[in-house]
Amino acid sequence: MTKYHIDVFYSEDDGGYIANIPDLQHCSAFGETPQDALREVLAAQELWLETARENGFKIPDVSYSPLYHKIAQ
């Protein structure tokens, strides 16, 4: 399975953690802990990909890459 980047962050408005997969439009999930949100978004990813395949939609290539900064040593 393709390894898509997953963002997990705390949402004050929602009172919990949001996980989303930027390469898969509208693929996100909520959890009370970061682990819950991650588990839920991985399940959502499977359903997203399954639905795309069943309907003949193109599966996106991995394109999202977070920006990392090198720390000078």
N, CA, C and O atoms as CSV, one atom per row, in Angstrom:
chain,resi,resn,atom,element,x,y,z
A,1,MET,N,N,0.844,-1.177,0.000
A,1,MET,CA,C,0.000,0.000,0.000
A,1,MET,C,C,0.893,1.245,0.000
A,1,MET,O,O,1.945,1.273,0.638
A,2,THR,N,N,0.453,2.262,-0.722
A,2,THR,CA,C,1.173,3.526,-0.787
A,2,THR,C,C,1.179,4.175,0.587
A,2,THR,O,O,0.180,4.145,1.307
A,3,LYS,N,N,2.306,4.758,0.940
A,3,LYS,CA,C,2.434,5.429,2.242
A,3,LYS,C,C,2.197,6.926,2.069
A,3,LYS,O,O,3.103,7.668,1.689
A,4,TYR,N,N,0.997,7.352,2.346
A,4,TYR,CA,C,0.653,8.771,2.271
A,4,TYR,C,C,1.035,9.468,3.581
A,4,TYR,O,O,0.991,8.871,4.657
A,5,HIS,N,N,1.410,10.739,3.464
A,5,HIS,CA,C,1.716,11.541,4.644
A,5,HIS,C,C,0.416,11.783,5.414
A,5,HIS,O,O,-0.630,12.032,4.814
A,6,ILE,N,N,0.488,11.710,6.732
A,6,ILE,CA,C,-0.665,11.950,7.601
A,6,ILE,C,C,-0.312,13.070,8.569
A,6,ILE,O,O,0.712,13.015,9.250
A,7,ASP,N,N,-1.166,14.085,8.625
A,7,ASP,CA,C,-1.044,15.161,9.617
A,7,ASP,C,C,-1.955,14.824,10.786
A,7,ASP,O,O,-3.087,14.383,10.589
A,8,VAL,N,N,-1.463,15.032,12.004
A,8,VAL,CA,C,-2.287,14.875,13.208
A,8,VAL,C,C,-2.083,16.133,14.044
A,8,VAL,O,O,-0.948,16.508,14.337
A,9,PHE,N,N,-3.168,16.781,14.424
A,9,PHE,CA,C,-3.052,18.004,15.210
A,9,PHE,C,C,-4.248,18.137,16.151
A,9,PHE,O,O,-5.310,17.557,15.927
A,10,TYR,N,N,-4.041,18.915,17.207
A,10,TYR,CA,C,-5.113,19.150,18.169
A,10,TYR,C,C,-5.969,20.306,17.683
A,10,TYR,O,O,-5.447,21.325,17.231
A,11,SER,N,N,-7.277,20.151,17.777
A,11,SER,CA,C,-8.222,21.199,17.393
A,11,SER,C,C,-8.971,21.676,18.636
A,11,SER,O,O,-9.768,20.938,19.215
A,12,GLU,N,N,-8.710,22.903,19.032
A,12,GLU,CA,C,-9.421,23.491,20.179
A,12,GLU,C,C,-10.926,23.538,19.897
A,12,GLU,O,O,-11.740,23.249,20.775
A,13,ASP,N,N,-11.285,23.907,18.659
A,13,ASP,CA,C,-12.705,24.021,18.297
A,13,ASP,C,C,-13.440,22.700,18.447
A,13,ASP,O,O,-14.593,22.669,18.879
A,14,ASP,N,N,-12.769,21.605,18.088
A,14,ASP,CA,C,-13.401,20.288,18.139
A,14,ASP,C,C,-13.155,19.561,19.460
A,14,ASP,O,O,-13.825,18.574,19.764
A,15,GLY,N,N,-12.196,20.050,20.240
A,15,GLY,CA,C,-11.907,19.423,21.528
A,15,GLY,C,C,-11.281,18.041,21.398
A,15,GLY,O,O,-11.506,17.165,22.232
A,16,GLY,N,N,-10.501,17.859,20.353
A,16,GLY,CA,C,-9.836,16.575,20.141
A,16,GLY,C,C,-8.840,16.677,18.999
A,16,GLY,O,O,-8.487,17.771,18.560
A,17,TYR,N,N,-8.402,15.540,18.532
A,17,TYR,CA,C,-7.361,15.481,17.508
A,17,TYR,C,C,-7.960,15.197,16.135
A,17,TYR,O,O,-8.885,14.399,15.988
A,18,ILE,N,N,-7.407,15.870,15.144
A,18,ILE,CA,C,-7.794,15.684,13.755
A,18,ILE,C,C,-6.605,15.051,13.035
A,18,ILE,O,O,-5.464,15.472,13.222
A,19,ALA,N,N,-6.873,14.061,12.232
A,19,ALA,CA,C,-5.854,13.463,11.361
A,19,ALA,C,C,-6.362,13.589,9.935
A,19,ALA,O,O,-7.528,13.316,9.651
A,20,ASN,N,N,-5.473,14.006,9.044
A,20,ASN,CA,C,-5.885,14.087,7.648
A,20,ASN,C,C,-4.750,13.643,6.735
A,20,ASN,O,O,-3.577,13.660,7.109
A,21,ILE,N,N,-5.137,13.245,5.526
A,21,ILE,CA,C,-4.193,12.800,4.508
A,21,ILE,C,C,-4.293,13.798,3.364
A,21,ILE,O,O,-5.231,13.726,2.570
A,22,PRO,N,N,-3.337,14.739,3.261
A,22,PRO,CA,C,-3.433,15.806,2.264
A,22,PRO,C,C,-3.578,15.323,0.822
A,22,PRO,O,O,-4.242,15.983,0.022
A,23,ASP,N,N,-2.978,14.196,0.475
A,23,ASP,CA,C,-3.061,13.700,-0.903
A,23,ASP,C,C,-4.415,13.099,-1.256
A,23,ASP,O,O,-4.722,12.922,-2.435
A,24,LEU,N,N,-5.226,12.785,-0.257
A,24,LEU,CA,C,-6.544,12.191,-0.497
A,24,LEU,C,C,-7.601,13.207,-0.079
A,24,LEU,O,O,-7.896,13.363,1.106
A,25,GLN,N,N,-8.160,13.885,-1.058
A,25,GLN,CA,C,-9.080,14.979,-0.799
A,25,GLN,C,C,-10.202,14.569,0.161
A,25,GLN,O,O,-10.872,13.556,-0.039
A,26,HIS,N,N,-10.384,15.363,1.185
A,26,HIS,CA,C,-11.437,15.187,2.193
A,26,HIS,C,C,-11.279,13.919,3.039
A,26,HIS,O,O,-12.250,13.464,3.645
A,27,CYS,N,N,-10.088,13.349,3.090
A,27,CYS,CA,C,-9.864,12.154,3.908
A,27,CYS,C,C,-9.309,12.602,5.259
A,27,CYS,O,O,-8.123,12.908,5.389
A,28,SER,N,N,-10.177,12.634,6.248
A,28,SER,CA,C,-9.773,13.072,7.582
A,28,SER,C,C,-10.603,12.338,8.622
A,28,SER,O,O,-11.610,11.706,8.303
A,29,ALA,N,N,-10.159,12.433,9.882
A,29,ALA,CA,C,-10.859,11.746,10.965
A,29,ALA,C,C,-10.599,12.462,12.282
A,29,ALA,O,O,-9.664,13.253,12.401
A,30,PHE,N,N,-11.430,12.176,13.254
A,30,PHE,CA,C,-11.361,12.776,14.586
A,30,PHE,C,C,-11.084,11.689,15.618
A,30,PHE,O,O,-11.505,10.543,15.461
A,31,GLY,N,N,-10.370,12.066,16.673
A,31,GLY,CA,C,-10.166,11.167,17.800
A,31,GLY,C,C,-9.916,11.948,19.075
A,31,GLY,O,O,-9.469,13.094,19.033
A,32,GLU,N,N,-10.205,11.326,20.210
A,32,GLU,CA,C,-9.955,11.985,21.493
A,32,GLU,C,C,-8.471,12.029,21.822
A,32,GLU,O,O,-8.031,12.881,22.594
A,33,THR,N,N,-7.694,11.113,21.240
A,33,THR,CA,C,-6.236,11.097,21.411
A,33,THR,C,C,-5.614,11.067,20.017
A,33,THR,O,O,-6.295,10.748,19.043
A,34,PRO,N,N,-4.321,11.398,19.913
A,34,PRO,CA,C,-3.660,11.300,18.603
A,34,PRO,C,C,-3.738,9.884,18.031
A,34,PRO,O,O,-3.906,9.708,16.824
A,35,GLN,N,N,-3.618,8.889,18.890
A,35,GLN,CA,C,-3.676,7.494,18.448
A,35,GLN,C,C,-5.053,7.150,17.892
A,35,GLN,O,O,-5.162,6.449,16.886
A,36,ASP,N,N,-6.112,7.647,18.553
A,36,ASP,CA,C,-7.479,7.419,18.063
A,36,ASP,C,C,-7.669,8.041,16.683
A,36,ASP,O,O,-8.225,7.417,15.779
A,37,ALA,N,N,-7.199,9.280,16.533
A,37,ALA,CA,C,-7.341,9.976,15.249
A,37,ALA,C,C,-6.571,9.243,14.157
A,37,ALA,O,O,-7.063,9.110,13.036
A,38,LEU,N,N,-5.378,8.770,14.472
A,38,LEU,CA,C,-4.571,8.034,13.492
A,38,LEU,C,C,-5.271,6.737,13.086
A,38,LEU,O,O,-5.358,6.420,11.900
A,39,ARG,N,N,-5.761,6.000,14.056
A,39,ARG,CA,C,-6.464,4.744,13.767
A,39,ARG,C,C,-7.674,5.003,12.859
A,39,ARG,O,O,-7.910,4.268,11.900
A,40,GLU,N,N,-8.422,6.042,13.173
A,40,GLU,CA,C,-9.619,6.369,12.399
A,40,GLU,C,C,-9.280,6.823,10.977
A,40,GLU,O,O,-9.982,6.461,10.033
A,41,VAL,N,N,-8.211,7.612,10.814
A,41,VAL,CA,C,-7.873,8.084,9.467
A,41,VAL,C,C,-7.309,6.944,8.614
A,41,VAL,O,O,-7.479,6.944,7.394
A,42,LEU,N,N,-6.649,5.984,9.238
A,42,LEU,CA,C,-6.176,4.824,8.473
A,42,LEU,C,C,-7.357,4.001,7.968
A,42,LEU,O,O,-7.316,3.479,6.854
A,43,ALA,N,N,-8.406,3.881,8.775
A,43,ALA,CA,C,-9.616,3.196,8.321
A,43,ALA,C,C,-10.290,4.003,7.207
A,43,ALA,O,O,-10.770,3.431,6.229
A,44,ALA,N,N,-10.325,5.326,7.356
A,44,ALA,CA,C,-10.913,6.184,6.324
A,44,ALA,C,C,-10.116,6.081,5.023
A,44,ALA,O,O,-10.694,6.098,3.936
A,45,GLN,N,N,-8.801,5.976,5.133
A,45,GLN,CA,C,-7.957,5.829,3.947
A,45,GLN,C,C,-8.315,4.556,3.173
A,45,GLN,O,O,-8.448,4.581,1.950
A,46,GLU,N,N,-8.468,3.458,3.891
A,46,GLU,CA,C,-8.830,2.197,3.232
A,46,GLU,C,C,-10.155,2.338,2.484
A,46,GLU,O,O,-10.278,1.896,1.342
A,47,LEU,N,N,-11.138,2.951,3.125
A,47,LEU,CA,C,-12.443,3.144,2.490
A,47,LEU,C,C,-12.349,4.114,1.308
A,47,LEU,O,O,-12.991,3.903,0.279
A,48,TRP,N,N,-11.558,5.166,1.454
A,48,TRP,CA,C,-11.378,6.139,0.376
A,48,TRP,C,C,-10.807,5.441,-0.853
A,48,TRP,O,O,-11.330,5.597,-1.957
A,49,LEU,N,N,-9.734,4.671,-0.664
A,49,LEU,CA,C,-9.076,3.984,-1.777
A,49,LEU,C,C,-9.992,2.914,-2.384
A,49,LEU,O,O,-10.060,2.774,-3.605
A,50,GLU,N,N,-10.688,2.169,-1.538
A,50,GLU,CA,C,-11.614,1.135,-2.019
A,50,GLU,C,C,-12.716,1.755,-2.884
A,50,GLU,O,O,-13.048,1.234,-3.949
A,51,THR,N,N,-13.272,2.860,-2.418
A,51,THR,CA,C,-14.333,3.542,-3.156
A,51,THR,C,C,-13.811,4.080,-4.487
A,51,THR,O,O,-14.490,3.980,-5.510
A,52,ALA,N,N,-12.617,4.645,-4.473
A,52,ALA,CA,C,-12.030,5.158,-5.716
A,52,ALA,C,C,-11.833,4.025,-6.723
A,52,ALA,O,O,-12.153,4.179,-7.902
A,53,ARG,N,N,-11.311,2.898,-6.265
A,53,ARG,CA,C,-11.095,1.748,-7.162
A,53,ARG,C,C,-12.426,1.238,-7.730
A,53,ARG,O,O,-12.539,0.988,-8.930
A,54,GLU,N,N,-13.413,1.090,-6.872
A,54,GLU,CA,C,-14.718,0.578,-7.304
A,54,GLU,C,C,-15.385,1.475,-8.337
A,54,GLU,O,O,-16.151,1.002,-9.177
A,55,ASN,N,N,-15.092,2.768,-8.274
A,55,ASN,CA,C,-15.722,3.727,-9.179
A,55,ASN,C,C,-14.815,4.154,-10.325
A,55,ASN,O,O,-15.167,5.045,-11.098
A,56,GLY,N,N,-13.652,3.524,-10.440
A,56,GLY,CA,C,-12.742,3.811,-11.546
A,56,GLY,C,C,-12.052,5.153,-11.471
A,56,GLY,O,O,-11.606,5.684,-12.488
A,57,PHE,N,N,-11.960,5.715,-10.257
A,57,PHE,CA,C,-11.270,7.000,-10.106
A,57,PHE,C,C,-9.771,6.780,-9.990
A,57,PHE,O,O,-9.318,5.739,-9.515
A,58,LYS,N,N,-9.008,7.774,-10.430
A,58,LYS,CA,C,-7.560,7.702,-10.344
A,58,LYS,C,C,-7.118,7.771,-8.877
A,58,LYS,O,O,-7.601,8.604,-8.110
A,59,ILE,N,N,-6.215,6.901,-8.510
A,59,ILE,CA,C,-5.630,6.925,-7.160
A,59,ILE,C,C,-4.448,7.894,-7.204
A,59,ILE,O,O,-3.530,7.701,-8.001
A,60,PRO,N,N,-4.452,8.921,-6.373
A,60,PRO,CA,C,-3.382,9.908,-6.425
A,60,PRO,C,C,-2.024,9.313,-6.035
A,60,PRO,O,O,-1.928,8.468,-5.145
A,61,ASP,N,N,-0.982,9.779,-6.727
A,61,ASP,CA,C,0.374,9.455,-6.317
A,61,ASP,C,C,0.684,10.258,-5.065
A,61,ASP,O,O,0.030,11.263,-4.785
A,62,VAL,N,N,1.674,9.817,-4.319
A,62,VAL,CA,C,2.126,10.589,-3.164
A,62,VAL,C,C,2.790,11.851,-3.688
A,62,VAL,O,O,3.758,11.783,-4.445
A,63,SER,N,N,2.269,12.997,-3.287
A,63,SER,CA,C,2.880,14.253,-3.733
A,63,SER,C,C,3.144,15.199,-2.576
A,63,SER,O,O,4.015,16.064,-2.665
A,64,TYR,N,N,2.397,15.040,-1.489
A,64,TYR,CA,C,2.558,15.938,-0.348
A,64,TYR,C,C,3.800,15.565,0.420
A,64,TYR,O,O,4.025,14.395,0.729
A,65,SER,N,N,4.602,16.557,0.727
A,65,SER,CA,C,5.802,16.347,1.530
A,65,SER,C,C,5.944,17.529,2.471
A,65,SER,O,O,6.083,18.664,2.015
A,66,PRO,N,N,5.913,17.289,3.776
A,66,PRO,CA,C,6.061,18.408,4.710
A,66,PRO,C,C,7.452,19.009,4.596
A,66,PRO,O,O,8.406,18.324,4.228
A,67,LEU,N,N,7.558,20.262,4.905
A,67,LEU,CA,C,8.831,20.974,4.846
A,67,LEU,C,C,9.585,20.737,6.152
A,67,LEU,O,O,9.101,21.074,7.232
A,68,TYR,N,N,10.754,20.165,6.039
A,68,TYR,CA,C,11.599,19.934,7.204
A,68,TYR,C,C,12.781,20.890,7.141
A,68,TYR,O,O,13.318,21.159,6.067
A,69,HIS,N,N,13.169,21.384,8.267
A,69,HIS,CA,C,14.314,22.286,8.341
A,69,HIS,C,C,15.471,21.550,8.986
A,69,HIS,O,O,15.307,20.851,9.985
A,70,LYS,N,N,16.645,21.720,8.396
A,70,LYS,CA,C,17.848,21.117,8.988
A,70,LYS,C,C,18.256,21.950,10.195
A,70,LYS,O,O,18.247,23.180,10.152
A,71,ILE,N,N,18.597,21.289,11.222
A,71,ILE,CA,C,19.087,21.976,12.427
A,71,ILE,C,C,20.598,21.955,12.365
A,71,ILE,O,O,21.208,20.890,12.264
A,72,ALA,N,N,21.199,23.122,12.426
A,72,ALA,CA,C,22.663,23.214,12.383
A,72,ALA,C,C,23.238,22.595,13.642
A,72,ALA,O,O,22.788,22.859,14.757
A,73,GLN,N,N,24.242,21.768,13.430
A,73,GLN,CA,C,24.862,21.119,14.587
A,73,GLN,C,C,26.166,21.773,14.922
A,73,GLN,O,O,26.837,21.363,15.869
